[in-house]
CSV table of C-alpha atoms and ligand atoms in Angstrom, one decimal:
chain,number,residue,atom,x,y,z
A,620,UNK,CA,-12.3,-3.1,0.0
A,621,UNK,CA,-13.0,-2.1,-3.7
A,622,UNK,CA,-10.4,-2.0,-6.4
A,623,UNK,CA,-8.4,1.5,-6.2
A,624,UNK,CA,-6.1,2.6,-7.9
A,625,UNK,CA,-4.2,4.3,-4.7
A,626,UNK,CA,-1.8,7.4,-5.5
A,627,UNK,CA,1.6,7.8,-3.0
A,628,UNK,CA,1.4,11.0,-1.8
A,629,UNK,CA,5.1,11.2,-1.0
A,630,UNK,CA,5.4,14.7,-0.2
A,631,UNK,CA,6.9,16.5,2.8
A,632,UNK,CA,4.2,19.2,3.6
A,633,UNK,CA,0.8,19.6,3.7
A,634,UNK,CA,1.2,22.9,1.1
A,635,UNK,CA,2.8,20.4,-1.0
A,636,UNK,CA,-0.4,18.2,-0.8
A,637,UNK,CA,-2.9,20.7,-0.9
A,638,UNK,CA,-1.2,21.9,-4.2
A,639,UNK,CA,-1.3,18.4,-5.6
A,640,UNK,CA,-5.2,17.6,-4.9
A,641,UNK,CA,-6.5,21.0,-5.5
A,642,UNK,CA,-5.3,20.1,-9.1
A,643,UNK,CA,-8.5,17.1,-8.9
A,644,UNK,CA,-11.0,19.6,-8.1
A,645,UNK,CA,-13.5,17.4,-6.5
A,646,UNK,CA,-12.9,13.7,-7.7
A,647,UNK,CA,-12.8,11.7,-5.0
A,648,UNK,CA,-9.2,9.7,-5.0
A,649,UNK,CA,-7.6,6.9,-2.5
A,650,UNK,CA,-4.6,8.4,-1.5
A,651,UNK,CA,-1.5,7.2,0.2
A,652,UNK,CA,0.2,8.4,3.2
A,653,UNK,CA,3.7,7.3,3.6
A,654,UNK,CA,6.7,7.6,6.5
A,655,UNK,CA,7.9,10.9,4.7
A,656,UNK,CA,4.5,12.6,4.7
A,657,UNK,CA,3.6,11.7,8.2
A,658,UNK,CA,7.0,12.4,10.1
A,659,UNK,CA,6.8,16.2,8.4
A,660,UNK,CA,3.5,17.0,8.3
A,661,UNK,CA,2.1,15.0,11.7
A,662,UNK,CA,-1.0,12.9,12.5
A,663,UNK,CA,-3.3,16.0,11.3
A,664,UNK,CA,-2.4,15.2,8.1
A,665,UNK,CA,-5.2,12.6,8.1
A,666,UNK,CA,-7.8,14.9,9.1
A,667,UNK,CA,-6.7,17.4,6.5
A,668,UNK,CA,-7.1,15.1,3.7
A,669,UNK,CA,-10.1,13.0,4.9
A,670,UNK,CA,-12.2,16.7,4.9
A,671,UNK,CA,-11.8,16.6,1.5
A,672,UNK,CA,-13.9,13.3,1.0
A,673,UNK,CA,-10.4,11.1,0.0
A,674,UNK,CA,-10.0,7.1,1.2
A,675,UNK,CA,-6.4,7.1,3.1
A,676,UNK,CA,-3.7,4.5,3.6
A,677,UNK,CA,-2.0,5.0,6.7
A,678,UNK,CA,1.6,3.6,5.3
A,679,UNK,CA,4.2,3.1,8.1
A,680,UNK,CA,5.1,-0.8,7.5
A,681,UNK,CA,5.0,-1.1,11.4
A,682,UNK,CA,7.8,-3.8,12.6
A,683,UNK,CA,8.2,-4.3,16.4
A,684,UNK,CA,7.7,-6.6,19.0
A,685,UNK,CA,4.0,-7.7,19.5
A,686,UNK,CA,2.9,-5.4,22.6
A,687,UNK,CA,4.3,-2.3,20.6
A,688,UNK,CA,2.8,-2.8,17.8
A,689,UNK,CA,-0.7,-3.7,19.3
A,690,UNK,CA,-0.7,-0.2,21.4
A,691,UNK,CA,0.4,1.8,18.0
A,692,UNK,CA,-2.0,0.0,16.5
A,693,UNK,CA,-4.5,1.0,18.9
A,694,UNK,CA,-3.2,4.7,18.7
A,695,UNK,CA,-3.8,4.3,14.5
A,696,UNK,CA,-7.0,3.0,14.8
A,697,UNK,CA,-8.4,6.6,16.2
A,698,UNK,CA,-7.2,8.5,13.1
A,699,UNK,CA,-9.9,8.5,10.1
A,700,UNK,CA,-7.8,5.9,7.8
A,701,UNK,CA,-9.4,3.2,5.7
A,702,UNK,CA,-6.2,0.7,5.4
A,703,UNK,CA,-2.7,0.4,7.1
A,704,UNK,CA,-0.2,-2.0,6.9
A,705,UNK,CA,2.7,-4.0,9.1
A,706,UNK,CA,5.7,-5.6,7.7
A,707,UNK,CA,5.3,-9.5,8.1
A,708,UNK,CA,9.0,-10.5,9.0
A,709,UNK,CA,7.8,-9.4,12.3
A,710,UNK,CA,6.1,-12.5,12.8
A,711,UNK,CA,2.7,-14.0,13.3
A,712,UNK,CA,2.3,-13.1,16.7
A,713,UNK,CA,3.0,-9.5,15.9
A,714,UNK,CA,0.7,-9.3,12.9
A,715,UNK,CA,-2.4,-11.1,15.2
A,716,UNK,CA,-1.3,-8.0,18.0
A,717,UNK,CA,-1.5,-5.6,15.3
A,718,UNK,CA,-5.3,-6.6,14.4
A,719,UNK,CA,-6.0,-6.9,17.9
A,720,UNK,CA,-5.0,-3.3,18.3
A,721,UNK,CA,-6.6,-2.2,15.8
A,722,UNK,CA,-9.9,-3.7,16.6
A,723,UNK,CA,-9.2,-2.5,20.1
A,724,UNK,CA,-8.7,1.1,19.2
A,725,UNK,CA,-11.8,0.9,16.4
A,726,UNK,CA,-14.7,3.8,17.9
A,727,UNK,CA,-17.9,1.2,18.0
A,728,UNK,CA,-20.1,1.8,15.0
A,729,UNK,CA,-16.9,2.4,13.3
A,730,UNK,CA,-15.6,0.2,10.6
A,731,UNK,CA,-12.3,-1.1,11.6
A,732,UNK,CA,-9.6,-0.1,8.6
A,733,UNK,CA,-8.1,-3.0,6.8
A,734,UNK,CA,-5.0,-4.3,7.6
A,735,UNK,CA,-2.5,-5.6,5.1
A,736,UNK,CA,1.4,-7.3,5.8
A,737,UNK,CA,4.4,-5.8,3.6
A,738,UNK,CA,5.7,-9.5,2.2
A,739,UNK,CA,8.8,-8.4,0.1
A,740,UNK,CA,9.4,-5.1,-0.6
A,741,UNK,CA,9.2,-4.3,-4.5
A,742,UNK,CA,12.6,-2.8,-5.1
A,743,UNK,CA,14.2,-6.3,-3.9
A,744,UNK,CA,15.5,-9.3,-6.6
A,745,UNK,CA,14.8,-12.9,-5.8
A,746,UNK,CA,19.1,-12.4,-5.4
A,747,UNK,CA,18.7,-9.5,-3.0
A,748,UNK,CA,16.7,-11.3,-0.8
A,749,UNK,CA,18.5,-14.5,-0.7
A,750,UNK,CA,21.8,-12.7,0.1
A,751,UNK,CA,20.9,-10.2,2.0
A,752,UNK,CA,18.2,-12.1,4.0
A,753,UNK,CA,19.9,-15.1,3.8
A,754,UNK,CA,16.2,-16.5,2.8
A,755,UNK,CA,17.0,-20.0,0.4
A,756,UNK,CA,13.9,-19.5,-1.1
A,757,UNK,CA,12.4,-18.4,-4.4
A,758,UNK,CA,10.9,-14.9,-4.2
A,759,UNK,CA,7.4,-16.0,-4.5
A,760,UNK,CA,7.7,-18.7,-2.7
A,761,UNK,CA,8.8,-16.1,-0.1
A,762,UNK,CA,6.4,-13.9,-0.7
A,763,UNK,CA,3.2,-17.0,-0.9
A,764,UNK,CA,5.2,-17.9,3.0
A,765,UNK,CA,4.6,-14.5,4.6
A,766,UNK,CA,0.9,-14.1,3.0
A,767,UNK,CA,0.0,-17.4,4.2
A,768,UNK,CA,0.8,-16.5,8.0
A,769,UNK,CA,-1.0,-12.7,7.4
A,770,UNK,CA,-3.8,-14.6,6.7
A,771,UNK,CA,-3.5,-16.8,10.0
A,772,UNK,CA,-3.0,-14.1,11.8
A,773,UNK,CA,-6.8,-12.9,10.4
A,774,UNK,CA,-5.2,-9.8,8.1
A,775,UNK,CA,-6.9,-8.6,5.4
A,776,UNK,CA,-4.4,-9.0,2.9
A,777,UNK,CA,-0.6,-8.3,1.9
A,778,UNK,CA,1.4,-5.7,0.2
A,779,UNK,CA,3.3,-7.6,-2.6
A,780,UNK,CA,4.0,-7.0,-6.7
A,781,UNK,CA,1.7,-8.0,-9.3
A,782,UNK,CA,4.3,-11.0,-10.2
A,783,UNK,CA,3.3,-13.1,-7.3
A,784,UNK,CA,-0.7,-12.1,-7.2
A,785,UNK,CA,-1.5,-15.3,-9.1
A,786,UNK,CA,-0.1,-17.5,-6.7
A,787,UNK,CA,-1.6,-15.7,-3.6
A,788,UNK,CA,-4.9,-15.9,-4.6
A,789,UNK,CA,-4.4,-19.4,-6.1
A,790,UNK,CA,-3.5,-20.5,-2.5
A,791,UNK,CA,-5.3,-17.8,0.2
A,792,UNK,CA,-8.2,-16.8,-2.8
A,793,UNK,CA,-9.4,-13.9,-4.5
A,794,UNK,CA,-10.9,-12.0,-1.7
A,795,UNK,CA,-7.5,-11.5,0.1
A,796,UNK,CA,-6.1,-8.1,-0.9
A,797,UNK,CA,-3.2,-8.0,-2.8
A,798,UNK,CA,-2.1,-4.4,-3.2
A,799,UNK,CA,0.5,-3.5,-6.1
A,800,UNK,CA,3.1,-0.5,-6.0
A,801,UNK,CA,6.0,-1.0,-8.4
A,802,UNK,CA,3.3,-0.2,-10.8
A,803,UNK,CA,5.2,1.7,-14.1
A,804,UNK,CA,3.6,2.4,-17.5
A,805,UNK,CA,5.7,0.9,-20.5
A,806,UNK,CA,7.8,4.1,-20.3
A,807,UNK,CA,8.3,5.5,-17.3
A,808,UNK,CA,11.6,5.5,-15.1
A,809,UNK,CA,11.4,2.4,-12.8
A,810,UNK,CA,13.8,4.2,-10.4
A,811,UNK,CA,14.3,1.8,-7.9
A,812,UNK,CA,11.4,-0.7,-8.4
A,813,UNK,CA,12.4,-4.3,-9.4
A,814,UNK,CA,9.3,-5.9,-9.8
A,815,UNK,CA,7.2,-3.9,-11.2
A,816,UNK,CA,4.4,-3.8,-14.0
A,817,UNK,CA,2.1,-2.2,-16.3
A,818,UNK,CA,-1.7,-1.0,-14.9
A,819,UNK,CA,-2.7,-3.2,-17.4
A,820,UNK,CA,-1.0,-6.5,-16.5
A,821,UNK,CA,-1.8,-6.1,-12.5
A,822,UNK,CA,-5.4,-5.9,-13.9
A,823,UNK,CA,-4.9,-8.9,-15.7
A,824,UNK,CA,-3.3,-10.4,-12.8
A,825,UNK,CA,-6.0,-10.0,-10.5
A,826,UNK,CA,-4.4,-7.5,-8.4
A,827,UNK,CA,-7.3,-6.2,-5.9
A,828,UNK,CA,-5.3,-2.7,-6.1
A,829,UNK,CA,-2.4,-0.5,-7.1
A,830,UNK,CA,-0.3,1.7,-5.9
A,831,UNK,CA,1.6,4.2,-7.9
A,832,UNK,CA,3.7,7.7,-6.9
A,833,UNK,CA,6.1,9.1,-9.0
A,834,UNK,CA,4.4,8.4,-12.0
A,835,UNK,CA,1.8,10.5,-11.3
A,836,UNK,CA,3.4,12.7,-9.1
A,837,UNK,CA,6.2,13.6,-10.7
A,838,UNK,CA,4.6,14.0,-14.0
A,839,UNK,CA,4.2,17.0,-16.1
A,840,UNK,CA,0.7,17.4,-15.6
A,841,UNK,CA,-0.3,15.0,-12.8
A,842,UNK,CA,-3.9,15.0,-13.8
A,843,UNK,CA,-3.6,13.7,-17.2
A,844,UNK,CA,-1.3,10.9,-15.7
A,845,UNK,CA,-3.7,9.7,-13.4
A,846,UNK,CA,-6.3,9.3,-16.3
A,847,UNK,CA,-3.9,7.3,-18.2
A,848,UNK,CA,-3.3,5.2,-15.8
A,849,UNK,CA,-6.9,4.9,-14.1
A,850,UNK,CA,-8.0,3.9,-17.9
A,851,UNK,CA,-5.1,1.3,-18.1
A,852,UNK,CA,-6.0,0.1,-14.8
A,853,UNK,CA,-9.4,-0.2,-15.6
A,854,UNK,CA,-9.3,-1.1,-19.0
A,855,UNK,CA,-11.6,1.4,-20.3
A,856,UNK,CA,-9.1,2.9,-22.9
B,1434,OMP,O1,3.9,-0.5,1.4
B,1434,OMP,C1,4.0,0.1,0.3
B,1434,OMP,O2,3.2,0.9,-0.1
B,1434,OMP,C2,5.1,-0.2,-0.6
B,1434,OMP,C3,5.6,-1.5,-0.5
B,1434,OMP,C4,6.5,-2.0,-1.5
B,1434,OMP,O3,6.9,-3.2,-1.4
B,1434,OMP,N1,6.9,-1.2,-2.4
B,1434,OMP,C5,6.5,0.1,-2.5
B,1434,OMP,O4,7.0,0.9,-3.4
B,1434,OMP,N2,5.7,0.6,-1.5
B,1434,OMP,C6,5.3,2.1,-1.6
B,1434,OMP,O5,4.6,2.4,-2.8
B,1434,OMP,C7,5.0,3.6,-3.3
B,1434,OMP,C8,5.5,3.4,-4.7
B,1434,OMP,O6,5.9,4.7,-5.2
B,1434,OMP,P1,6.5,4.8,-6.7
B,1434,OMP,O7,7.6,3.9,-6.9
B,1434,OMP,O8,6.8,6.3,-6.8
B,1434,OMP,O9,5.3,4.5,-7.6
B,1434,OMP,C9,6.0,4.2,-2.3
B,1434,OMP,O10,5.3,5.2,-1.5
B,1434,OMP,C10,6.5,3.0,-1.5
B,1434,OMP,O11,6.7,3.4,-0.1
């Protein structure tokens, strides 16, 4: 997968959507699609903004027992979507289903999407995750555990923030996705992201790609938003 700079299109309706990428004319974008955009606006969702020439990841951090996951999995791999993602605490059984699935479910001729693993969410402290996971672990260290078993399992790559980036690809290499949200430029709101970053320092991390919402979408003029950050991403400004 190329570096993207991927936009959350957390929205709730497919007007909302339509409103949001008319405003891009005919730049091609890599969008997300997350739990609230799916649940509202359904799997045609997908087809609605792949006719319009966008890359899509499918978002829904699926977490269930192996068999489960495999056949949603299977389900996920007939929509048009170039990336989707599992959450890893569901084990390395579950994550080697999921790619089974998805390879399963892949039309031949097709390329199969990538598949990355949710290590620890972004909005959670190294304090959060030892009390409330009961995990005695540093946070990266955390984190560097659950990409090491995505990438037994044969995934692509792992959803993690840009703080721990160094270390994964130290360890697993540079061709093992790490995708960045939690992504903030110096003076946005952080709402309630905890690790989070400039564009410019996941860049100089070595993140393969961000992912950013609010920032954009919530901004004044989205447009100009995304060109500050795309340039800060890709150090062109
Ligand atoms: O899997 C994700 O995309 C994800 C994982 C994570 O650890 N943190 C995280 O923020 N995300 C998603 O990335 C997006 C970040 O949005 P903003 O905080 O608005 O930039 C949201 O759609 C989250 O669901």
């Amino acid at each position: 997968m190329e570096k993207a700079l991927i936009i959350a299109l957390d929205f709730n309706s497919l007007e909302e959507v339509t409103a949001f990428l008319d405003q891009f004319q005919e730049e091609k974008l890599f969008v997300k699609v997350g739990m609230e955009l799916f649940y509202s606006a359904g799997p045609s969702i997908i087809t609605e903004i792949k006719k319009r020439g966008h890359q899509i990841f499918l978002d829904l951090k699926l977490h269930d027992i192996p068999n489960t996951v495999k056949q949603a999995m299977k389900v996920l791999a007939k929509l048009d979507v170039d990336l989707v993602n599992v959450h890893a605490a569901g084990g390395k059984w579950m994550m080697e289903a999921a790619l089974a699935g998805l390879q399963e479910g892949t039309q031949e001729g097709k390329q199969r999407p990538a598949i990355i693993a949710v290590t620890q969410l972004t909005s959670t402290t190294e304090e959060d995750m030892q009390h409330d996971q009961r995990i005695p672990l540093t946070l990266e260290q955390s984190v560097l555990s659950y990409a090491t078993l995505a990438s037994e399992a044969g995934l692509d790559g792992v959803v993690c923030s840009t703080h721990e980036v160094e270390a994964i690809h130290g360890k697993l290499g540079n061709d093992f996705l790490t995708v960045t949200p939690g992504i903030r430029m110096a003076d946005d709101d952080t709402h309630d992201q905890k690790r989070i970053a400039t564009p410019e320092k996941a860049r100089l991390l070595g993140t393969n790609s961000i992912v950013v919402g609010r920032s954009i979408t919530k901004a004044t003029s989205p447009v100009e938003a995304y060109r500050l950050v795309k340039k800060a991403w890709e150090g062109t400004n």
